[in-house]
XYZ file of C-alpha atoms in Angstrom:
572
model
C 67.950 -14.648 161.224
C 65.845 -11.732 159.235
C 63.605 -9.612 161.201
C 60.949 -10.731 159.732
C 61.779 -13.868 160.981
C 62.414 -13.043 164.381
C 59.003 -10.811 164.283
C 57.117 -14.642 163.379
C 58.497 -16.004 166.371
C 57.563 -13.431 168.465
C 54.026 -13.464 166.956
C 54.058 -17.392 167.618
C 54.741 -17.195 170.813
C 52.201 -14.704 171.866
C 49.615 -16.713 169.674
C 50.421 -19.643 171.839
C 49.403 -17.517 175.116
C 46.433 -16.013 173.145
C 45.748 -19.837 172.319
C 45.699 -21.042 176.061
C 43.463 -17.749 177.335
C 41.101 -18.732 174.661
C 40.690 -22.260 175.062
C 40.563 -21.376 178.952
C 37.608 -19.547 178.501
C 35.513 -22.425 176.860
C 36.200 -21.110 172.919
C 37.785 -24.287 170.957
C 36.293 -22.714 167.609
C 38.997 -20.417 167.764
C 41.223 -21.761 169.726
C 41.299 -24.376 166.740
C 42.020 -21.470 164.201
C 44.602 -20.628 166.229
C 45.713 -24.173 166.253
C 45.417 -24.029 162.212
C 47.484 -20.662 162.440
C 50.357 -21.749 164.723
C 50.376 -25.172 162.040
C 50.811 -22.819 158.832
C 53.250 -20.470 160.584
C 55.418 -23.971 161.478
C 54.932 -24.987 157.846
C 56.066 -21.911 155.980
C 53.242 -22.387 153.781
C 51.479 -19.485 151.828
C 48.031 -19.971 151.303
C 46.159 -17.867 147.956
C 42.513 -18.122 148.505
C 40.009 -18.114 145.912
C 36.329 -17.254 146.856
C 32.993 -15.825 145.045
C 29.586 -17.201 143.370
C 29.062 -20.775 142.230
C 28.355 -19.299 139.307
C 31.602 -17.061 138.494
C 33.057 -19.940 137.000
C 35.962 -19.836 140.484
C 36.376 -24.128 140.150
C 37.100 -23.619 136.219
C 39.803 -20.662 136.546
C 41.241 -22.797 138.921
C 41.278 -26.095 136.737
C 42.675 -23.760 133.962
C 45.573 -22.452 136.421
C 46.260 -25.986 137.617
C 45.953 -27.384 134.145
C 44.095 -30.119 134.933
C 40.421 -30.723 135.527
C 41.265 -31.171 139.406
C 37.803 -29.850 140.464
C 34.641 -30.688 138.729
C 32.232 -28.456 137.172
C 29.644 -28.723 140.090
C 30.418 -27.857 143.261
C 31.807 -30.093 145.713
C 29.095 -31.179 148.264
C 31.355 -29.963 151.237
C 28.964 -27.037 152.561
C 31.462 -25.807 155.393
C 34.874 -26.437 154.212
C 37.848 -26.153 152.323
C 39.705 -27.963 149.187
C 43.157 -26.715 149.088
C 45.267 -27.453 145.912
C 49.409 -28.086 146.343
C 52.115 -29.386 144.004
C 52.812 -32.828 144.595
C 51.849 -36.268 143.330
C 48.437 -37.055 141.657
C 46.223 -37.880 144.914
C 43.202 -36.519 147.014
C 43.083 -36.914 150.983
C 39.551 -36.738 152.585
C 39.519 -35.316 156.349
C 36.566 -36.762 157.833
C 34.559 -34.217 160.950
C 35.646 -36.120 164.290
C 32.323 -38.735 165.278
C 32.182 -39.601 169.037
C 33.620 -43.429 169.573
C 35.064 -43.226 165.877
C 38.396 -44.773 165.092
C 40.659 -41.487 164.609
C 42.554 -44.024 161.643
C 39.256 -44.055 159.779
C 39.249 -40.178 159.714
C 41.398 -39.618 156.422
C 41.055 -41.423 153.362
C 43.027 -41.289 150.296
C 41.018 -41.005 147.212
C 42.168 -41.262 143.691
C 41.337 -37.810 141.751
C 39.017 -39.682 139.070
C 36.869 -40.650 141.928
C 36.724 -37.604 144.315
C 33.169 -36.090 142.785
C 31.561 -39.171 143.193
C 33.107 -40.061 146.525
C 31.933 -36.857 147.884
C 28.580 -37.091 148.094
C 27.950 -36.073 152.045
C 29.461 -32.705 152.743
C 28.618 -32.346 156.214
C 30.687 -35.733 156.963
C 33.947 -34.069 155.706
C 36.227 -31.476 157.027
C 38.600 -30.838 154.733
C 39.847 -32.327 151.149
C 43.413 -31.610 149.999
C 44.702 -32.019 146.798
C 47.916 -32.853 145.501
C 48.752 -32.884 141.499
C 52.249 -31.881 139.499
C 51.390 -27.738 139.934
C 55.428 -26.612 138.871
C 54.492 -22.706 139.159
C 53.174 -23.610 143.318
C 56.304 -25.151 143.940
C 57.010 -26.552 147.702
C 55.658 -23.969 149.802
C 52.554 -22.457 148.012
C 48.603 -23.686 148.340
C 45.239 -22.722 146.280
C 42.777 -22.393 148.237
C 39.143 -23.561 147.030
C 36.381 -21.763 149.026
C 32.826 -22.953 149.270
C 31.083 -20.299 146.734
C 29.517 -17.548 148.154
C 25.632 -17.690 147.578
C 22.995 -15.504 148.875
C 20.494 -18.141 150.170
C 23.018 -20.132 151.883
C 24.578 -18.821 154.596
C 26.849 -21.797 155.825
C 28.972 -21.192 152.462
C 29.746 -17.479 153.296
C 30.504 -18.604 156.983
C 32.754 -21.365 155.689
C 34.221 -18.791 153.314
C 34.777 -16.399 155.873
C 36.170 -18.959 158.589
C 38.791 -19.999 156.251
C 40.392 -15.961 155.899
C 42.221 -16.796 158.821
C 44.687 -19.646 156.803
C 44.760 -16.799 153.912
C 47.707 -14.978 153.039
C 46.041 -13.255 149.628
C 42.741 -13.187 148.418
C 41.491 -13.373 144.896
C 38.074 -12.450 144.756
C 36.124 -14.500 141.928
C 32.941 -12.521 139.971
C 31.084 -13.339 137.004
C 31.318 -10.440 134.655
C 27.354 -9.553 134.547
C 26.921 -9.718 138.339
C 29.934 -7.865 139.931
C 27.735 -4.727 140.613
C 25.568 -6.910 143.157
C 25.866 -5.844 146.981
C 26.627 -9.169 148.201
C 29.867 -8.699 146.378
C 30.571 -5.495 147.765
C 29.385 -6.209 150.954
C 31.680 -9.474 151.320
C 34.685 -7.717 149.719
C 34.259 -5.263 151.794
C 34.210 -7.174 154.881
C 37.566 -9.122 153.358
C 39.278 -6.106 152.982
C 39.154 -5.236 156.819
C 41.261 -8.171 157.340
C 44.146 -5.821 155.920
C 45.582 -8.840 153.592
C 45.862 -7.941 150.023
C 43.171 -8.474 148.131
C 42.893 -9.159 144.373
C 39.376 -8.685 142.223
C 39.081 -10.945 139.015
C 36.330 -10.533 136.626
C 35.506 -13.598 134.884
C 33.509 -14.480 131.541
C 34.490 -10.917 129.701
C 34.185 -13.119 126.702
C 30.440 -11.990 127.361
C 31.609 -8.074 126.837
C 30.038 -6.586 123.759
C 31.695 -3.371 122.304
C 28.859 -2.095 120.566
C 26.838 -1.765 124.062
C 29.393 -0.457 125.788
C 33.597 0.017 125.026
C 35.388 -2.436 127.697
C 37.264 0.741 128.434
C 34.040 2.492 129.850
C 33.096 -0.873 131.408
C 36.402 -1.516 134.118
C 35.775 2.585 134.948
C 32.339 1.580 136.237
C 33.672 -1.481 137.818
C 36.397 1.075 139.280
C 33.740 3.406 140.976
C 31.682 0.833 142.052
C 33.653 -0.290 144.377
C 35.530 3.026 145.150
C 32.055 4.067 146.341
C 31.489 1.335 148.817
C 35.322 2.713 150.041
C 36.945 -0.841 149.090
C 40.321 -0.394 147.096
C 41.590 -3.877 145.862
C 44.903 -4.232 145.389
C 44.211 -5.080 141.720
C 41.757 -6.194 139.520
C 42.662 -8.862 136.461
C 39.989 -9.211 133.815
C 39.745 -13.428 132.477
C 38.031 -16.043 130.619
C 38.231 -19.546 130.835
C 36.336 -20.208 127.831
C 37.807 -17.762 125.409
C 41.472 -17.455 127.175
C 42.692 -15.863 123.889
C 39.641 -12.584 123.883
C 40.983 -9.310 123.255
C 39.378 -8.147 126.865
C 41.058 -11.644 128.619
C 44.096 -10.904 130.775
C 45.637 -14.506 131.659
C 49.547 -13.235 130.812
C 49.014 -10.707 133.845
C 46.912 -12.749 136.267
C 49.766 -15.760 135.540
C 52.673 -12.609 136.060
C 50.768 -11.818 139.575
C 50.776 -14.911 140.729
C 54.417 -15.670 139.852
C 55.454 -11.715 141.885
C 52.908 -13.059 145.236
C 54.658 -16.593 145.395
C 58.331 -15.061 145.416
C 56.948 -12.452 147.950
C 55.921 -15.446 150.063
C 57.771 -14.789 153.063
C 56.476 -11.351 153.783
C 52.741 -12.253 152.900
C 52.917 -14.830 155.234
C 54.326 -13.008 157.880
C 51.860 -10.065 157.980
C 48.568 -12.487 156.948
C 49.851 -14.087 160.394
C 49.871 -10.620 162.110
C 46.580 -9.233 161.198
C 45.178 -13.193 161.500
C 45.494 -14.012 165.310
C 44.217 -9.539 165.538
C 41.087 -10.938 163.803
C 41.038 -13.869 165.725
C 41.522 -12.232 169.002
C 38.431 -9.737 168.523
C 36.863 -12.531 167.109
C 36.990 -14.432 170.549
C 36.355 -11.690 172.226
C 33.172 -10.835 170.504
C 32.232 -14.181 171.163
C 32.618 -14.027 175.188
C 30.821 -10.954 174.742
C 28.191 -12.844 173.062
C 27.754 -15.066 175.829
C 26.983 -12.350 177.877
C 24.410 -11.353 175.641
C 21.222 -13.635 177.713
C 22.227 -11.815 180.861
C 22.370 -8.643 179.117
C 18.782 -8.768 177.349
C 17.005 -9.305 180.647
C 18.746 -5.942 181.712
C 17.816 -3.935 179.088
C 14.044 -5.701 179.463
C 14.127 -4.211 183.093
C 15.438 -1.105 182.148
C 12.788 -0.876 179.061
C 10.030 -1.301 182.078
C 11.191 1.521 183.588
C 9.518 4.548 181.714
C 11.833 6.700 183.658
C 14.860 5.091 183.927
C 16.097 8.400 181.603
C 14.980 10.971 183.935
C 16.702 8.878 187.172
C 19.973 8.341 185.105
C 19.761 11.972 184.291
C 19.140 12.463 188.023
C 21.828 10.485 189.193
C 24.235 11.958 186.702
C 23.520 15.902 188.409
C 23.406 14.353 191.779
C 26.736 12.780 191.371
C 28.055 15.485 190.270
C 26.299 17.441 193.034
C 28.368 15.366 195.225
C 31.483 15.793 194.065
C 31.619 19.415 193.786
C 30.252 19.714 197.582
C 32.593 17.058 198.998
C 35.283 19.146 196.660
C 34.537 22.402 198.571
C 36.523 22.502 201.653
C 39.463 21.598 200.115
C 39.143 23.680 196.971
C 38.403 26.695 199.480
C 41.531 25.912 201.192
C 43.724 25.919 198.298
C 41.989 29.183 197.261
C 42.144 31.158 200.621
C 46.030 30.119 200.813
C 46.911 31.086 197.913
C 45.006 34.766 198.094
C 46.921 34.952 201.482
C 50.413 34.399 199.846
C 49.036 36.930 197.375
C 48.466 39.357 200.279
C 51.205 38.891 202.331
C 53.960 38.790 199.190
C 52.150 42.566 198.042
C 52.382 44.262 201.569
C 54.704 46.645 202.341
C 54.724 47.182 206.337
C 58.180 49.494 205.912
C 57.629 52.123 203.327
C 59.914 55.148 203.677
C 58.685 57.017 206.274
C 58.714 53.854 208.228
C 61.915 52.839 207.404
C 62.963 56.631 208.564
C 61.483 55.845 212.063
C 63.583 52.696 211.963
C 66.418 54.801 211.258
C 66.432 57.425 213.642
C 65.764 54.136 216.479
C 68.553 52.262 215.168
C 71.062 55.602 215.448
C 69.905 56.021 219.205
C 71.164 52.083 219.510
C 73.908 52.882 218.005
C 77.786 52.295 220.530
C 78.630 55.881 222.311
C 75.066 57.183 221.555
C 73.928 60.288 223.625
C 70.978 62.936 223.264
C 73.263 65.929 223.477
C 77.109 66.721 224.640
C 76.541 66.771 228.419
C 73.128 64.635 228.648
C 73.071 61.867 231.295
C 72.581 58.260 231.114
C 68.955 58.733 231.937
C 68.054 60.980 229.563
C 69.479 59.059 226.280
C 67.563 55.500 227.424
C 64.139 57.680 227.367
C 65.278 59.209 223.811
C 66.340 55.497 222.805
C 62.822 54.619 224.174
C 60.712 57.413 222.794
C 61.991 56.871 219.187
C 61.790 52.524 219.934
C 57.266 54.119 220.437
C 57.572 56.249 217.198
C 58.932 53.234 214.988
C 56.892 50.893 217.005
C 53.584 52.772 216.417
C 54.107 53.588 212.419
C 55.185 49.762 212.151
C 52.361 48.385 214.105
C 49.900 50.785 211.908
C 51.329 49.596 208.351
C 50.652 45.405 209.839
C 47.637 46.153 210.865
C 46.450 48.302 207.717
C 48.457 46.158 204.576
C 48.303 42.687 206.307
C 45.657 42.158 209.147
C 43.038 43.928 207.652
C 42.823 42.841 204.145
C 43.652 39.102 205.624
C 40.194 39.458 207.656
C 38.569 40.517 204.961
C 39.709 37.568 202.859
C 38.241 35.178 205.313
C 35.346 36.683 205.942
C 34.353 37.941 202.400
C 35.392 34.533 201.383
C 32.184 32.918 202.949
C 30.012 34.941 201.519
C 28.904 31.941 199.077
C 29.116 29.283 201.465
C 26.222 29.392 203.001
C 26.574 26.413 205.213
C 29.323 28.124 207.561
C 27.053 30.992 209.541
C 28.407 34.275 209.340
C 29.068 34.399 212.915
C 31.249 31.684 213.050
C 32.942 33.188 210.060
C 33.194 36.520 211.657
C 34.852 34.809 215.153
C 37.315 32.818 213.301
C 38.400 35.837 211.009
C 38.571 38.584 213.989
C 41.358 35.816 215.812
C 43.296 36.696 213.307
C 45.797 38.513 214.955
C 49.668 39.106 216.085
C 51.187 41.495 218.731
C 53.928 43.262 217.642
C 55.686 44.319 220.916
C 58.294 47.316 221.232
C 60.137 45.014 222.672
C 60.391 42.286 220.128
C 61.287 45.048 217.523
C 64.418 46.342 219.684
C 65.584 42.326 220.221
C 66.042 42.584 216.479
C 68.408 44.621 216.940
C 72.002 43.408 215.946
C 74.219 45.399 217.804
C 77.485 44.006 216.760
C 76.241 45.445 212.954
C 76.874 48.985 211.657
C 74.247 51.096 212.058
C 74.495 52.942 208.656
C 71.883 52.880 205.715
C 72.538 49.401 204.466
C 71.274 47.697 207.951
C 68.421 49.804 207.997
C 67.065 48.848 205.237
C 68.308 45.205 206.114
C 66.775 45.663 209.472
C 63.490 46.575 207.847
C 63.617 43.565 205.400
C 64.230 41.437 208.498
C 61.371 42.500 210.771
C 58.652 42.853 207.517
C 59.781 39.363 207.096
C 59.375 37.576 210.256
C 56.069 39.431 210.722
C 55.077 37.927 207.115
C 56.043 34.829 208.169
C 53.801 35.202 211.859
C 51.088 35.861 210.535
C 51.505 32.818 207.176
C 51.629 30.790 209.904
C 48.063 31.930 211.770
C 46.261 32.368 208.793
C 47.222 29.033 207.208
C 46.117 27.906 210.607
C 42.709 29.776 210.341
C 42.305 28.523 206.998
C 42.504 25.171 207.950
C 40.184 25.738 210.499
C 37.360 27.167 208.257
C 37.474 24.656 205.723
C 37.048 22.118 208.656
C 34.138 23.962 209.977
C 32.620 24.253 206.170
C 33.452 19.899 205.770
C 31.785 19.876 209.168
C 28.716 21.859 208.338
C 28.212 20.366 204.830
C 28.009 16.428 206.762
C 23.822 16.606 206.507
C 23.473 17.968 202.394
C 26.870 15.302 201.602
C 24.431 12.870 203.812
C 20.621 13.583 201.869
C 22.328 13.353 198.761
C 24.279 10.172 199.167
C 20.507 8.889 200.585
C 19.094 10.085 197.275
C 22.190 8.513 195.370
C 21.291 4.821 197.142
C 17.815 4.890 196.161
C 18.643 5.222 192.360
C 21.595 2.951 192.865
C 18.405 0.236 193.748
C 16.591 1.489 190.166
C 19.679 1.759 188.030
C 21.468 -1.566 189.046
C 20.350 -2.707 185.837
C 21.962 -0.277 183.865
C 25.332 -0.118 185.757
C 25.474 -3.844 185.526
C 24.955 -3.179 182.080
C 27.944 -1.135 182.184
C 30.026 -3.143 184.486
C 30.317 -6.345 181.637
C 30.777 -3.551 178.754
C 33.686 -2.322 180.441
C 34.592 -5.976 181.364
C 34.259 -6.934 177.651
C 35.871 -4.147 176.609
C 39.643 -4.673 179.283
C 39.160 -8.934 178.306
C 39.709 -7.432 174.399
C 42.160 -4.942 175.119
C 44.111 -7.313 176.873
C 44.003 -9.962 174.576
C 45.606 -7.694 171.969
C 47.968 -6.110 174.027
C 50.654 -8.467 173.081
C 50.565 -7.276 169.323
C 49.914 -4.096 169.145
C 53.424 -3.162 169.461
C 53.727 -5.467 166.832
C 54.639 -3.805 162.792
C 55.039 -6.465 160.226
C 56.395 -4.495 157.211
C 54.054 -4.161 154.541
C 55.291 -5.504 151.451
C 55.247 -4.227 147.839
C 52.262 -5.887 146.343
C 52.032 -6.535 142.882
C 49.897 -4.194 140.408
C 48.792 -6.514 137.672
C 47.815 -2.559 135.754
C 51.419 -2.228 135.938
C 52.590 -5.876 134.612
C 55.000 -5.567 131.954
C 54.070 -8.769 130.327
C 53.561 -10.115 127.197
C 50.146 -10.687 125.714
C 51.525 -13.237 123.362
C 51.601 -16.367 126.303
C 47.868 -16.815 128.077
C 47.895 -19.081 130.414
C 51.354 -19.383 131.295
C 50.992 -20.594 134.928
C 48.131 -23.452 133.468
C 51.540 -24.341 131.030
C 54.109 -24.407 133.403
C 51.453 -26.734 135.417
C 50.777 -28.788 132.463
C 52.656 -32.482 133.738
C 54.351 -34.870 131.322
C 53.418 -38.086 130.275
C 54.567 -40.047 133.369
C 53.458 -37.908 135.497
C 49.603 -38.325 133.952
């Protein structure tokens, strides 16, 4: 299986989901497109639509194409549907609209193709006509598509236009030559073109071009920029006449040529037509459930237009909010700050410089096996050395944690406060000044590791060891502190967090129109996202369309598709 055939079945199946959500949710308009979509998918069918003005002369180029008179020269009375045109024998089938308590056999008819103008006379009784006649060039898989002409006072023929896209794989875009510069074609091309299927531009009835007025040259530039400044790019643009097939300015060899290169393409067209079909579809249904909302949302904004100030009090709530946050915020963010700036202090202090670490020294020689103050000096005398030099170190030490680490770490606390003014200062003051640890003499000597040389490596290991644990001490307390104050600061801050959310509740009351407002846009918006979520990983290659400027065909053979479709004898 190709992957573009594994990439339809994928797509089907997620349609089919897509088709149960939206029929869930009370939408069978689409839900029957989707229907239609899943049917054409099954069939392998490619559909080439043909739409613009009843007066472009669409029906004609057709007939010519077909080479028969399969449509007649006014239009069909079928205001909201579609006459599709396939290869097969001579015969027209009539799809009746469903009628409450009608026999469902009575819905299609089969109508010879002399009578179909005359049997048509009530449009809005029939749904759909298709017609069948010897077509060789469609062969077994390919459709025309007849659209209901696009006319500026009737809306329901642009609607029925535009609600047959979805069966589309490539559009041809019909205009009569002295009216293509009109908005409603730009406008309604334009609005084709954001389906992403290919779409094809042909300018009829250039049999009315006249070179003295204006070279035909000069002419297609201006139809170029015309619609390069409304930002639509066709895929191509053929110029025609069904009157005068044979005119100089006529271009039948390439439109036939460009029809031939789309049919053998079919497989690909189909398969991204159904890609960017049931994405259409799928915003389409969601636009519509957002349309439902719409009552609901009307009386909101009429409430909210009462309100001369509901700008100020959304403004209001906006800085109160955000008020809010930043207060309730504070504690912790003070926290994080004062711990880190503690880290900061404690990682920078050095509690042993040299002359410390000198005082450590001489102590750790007195502890040192054998140790005695001079040759003949007792016992007694060498433990009051040991213990006079244990003061010295003890003193310097005690003086370098008190000056590098205590001090600047009350200082942080306290100097810390001095913007939050919700703390008093004397609470401030009482938590910092706890900040304390007691470094003993006799905690310094238990250090000690007596088993260890007492050269210059362990005193400077010694002095790593004590600067360290003392670090660590005093981490601990301030971490602890810390804490502390930001609890005191969350505690303190409970009446402002409690005025504000008051404030907050009484514009909740005047704004629940606008955040119910904004409650079903962001509803709308998740129901659409979700409904697409299934294709958007989805990438159906896009294929190499056709350039009919770039047809290498001969100008010697107009017509060529309208001859191919030309039947024999028996077949008439």
């Amino acid at each position: 299986m190709s992957n573009i055939a594994l990439l339809e079945e994928t797509i089907e199946e997620a349609i089919r989901k897509l088709l149960g959500k939206v029929l869930d949710a009370g939408d069978p308009e689409n839900g029957k497109k989707l229907e239609q979509l899943l049917q054409k998918s099954e069939s392998g069918n490619l559909y080439i639509a043909f739409c613009g003005h009843f007066s472009a002369g669409k029906s004609s180029l057709i007939n010519k194409l077909c080479g028969h008179q399969l449509l007649p020269s006014s239009p069909i009375p079928t205001s909201a549907n579609i006459v599709s045109i396939s290869n097969g024998e001579a015969v027209a089938k009539v799809v009746h609209r469903d009628v409450k308590g009608t026999d469902q056999s009575a819905k299609i008819q089969m109508v010879p193709l002399e009578e179909l103008a005359a049997y048509c006379k009530d449009g809005e009784a029939i749904e759909t006509i298709n017609l069948q006649y010897p077509i060789p060039f469609l062969g077994s898989n390919t459709a025309l598509l007849d659209t209901p002409g696009i006319d500026s006072t009737d809306d329901a023929h642009q609607l029925a236009t535009e609600s047959a896209l979805h069966l589309a794989d490539v559009v041809f875009y019909v205009m009569d030559y002295n009216h293509v510069q009109s908005e409603i074609n730009f406008a309604f091309t334009k609005k084709m073109k954001e389906w992403g299927k290919p779409l094809y531009l042909i300018i009829n009835q250039v049999d009315k071009h006249r070179d003295q007025e204006l070279s035909f040259s000069d002419y297609r530039t201006g139809v170029e920029e015309a619609f390069a400044n409304w930002h639509i790019q066709p895929d191509g643009i053929v110029y025609t006449s069904v009157k005068l097939p044979d005119h100089p300015h006529s271009e039948w060899n390439k439109l036939d040529w460009l029809l031939g290169r789309l049919i053998e393409e079919k497989v690909p067209l189909a398969a991204l037509s159904l890609e960017k079909s049931v994405k259409f579809l799928a915003d389409a249904h969601a636009l519509k459930i957002a349309e439902s909302n719409e009552p609901a949302k009307e009386e909101l904004r009429a409430r909210l237009a009462a309100d001369e100030g509901i700008e100020s009090a959304q403004q209001q709530w906006v800085e109160l909010n955000a008020t809010l946050a930043s207060t309730e915020a504070q504690p912790e963010e003070l926290r994080a700050a004062l711990r880190k700036e503690a880290a900061v202090i404690l990682d920078n202090a050095n509690i042993t410089p040299a002359v410390t670490r000198d005082l450590a020294h001489e102590y750790l020689q007195g502890r040192k096996p054998g140790f005695k103050v001079g040759l003949f000096a007792g016992a007694a005398k060498t433990a009051k050395e040991v213990e006079r030099r244990l003061g010295a170190f003890h003193l310097d030490f005690a003086g370098q944690v008190a000056a590098q680490i205590e001090r600047h770490l009350q200082q942080l606390l306290t100097k810390s406060m001095d913007e939050v003014t919700a703390v008093s200062a004397e609470q401030v003051r009482e938590i910092a000044e706890r900040l304390h640890i007691t470094v003993k003499p006799e905690w310094l000597a238990e250090q000690v590791n007596t088993a260890a040389g007492f050269g210059g490596d362990y005193t400077l290991n010694y002095s790593k060891q004590v600067a360290a644990e003392v670090k660590l001490l005093y981490r601990k307390q301030a971490f602890e502190l810390i804490d502390e104050l930001s609890a005191a600061l969350r505690a303190a801050q409970q009446p402002q967090l409690h005025g504000l959310r008051a404030q907050l509740d009484v514009l909740h009351g005047r704004l629940s129109s606008l955040r119910e407002l904004e409650r079903l846009a962001a509803a709308e918006a998740a129901y659409a996202a979700a409904l697409v979520a299934p294709f958007a990983a989805l990438r159906v290659p896009q294929p190499a369309l056709p350039d009919p400027a770039a047809a290498a065909v001969s100008a010697a053979a107009p017509g060529a598709a309208a001859a191919l479709a030309q039947p024999s004898d028996a077949a008439r």
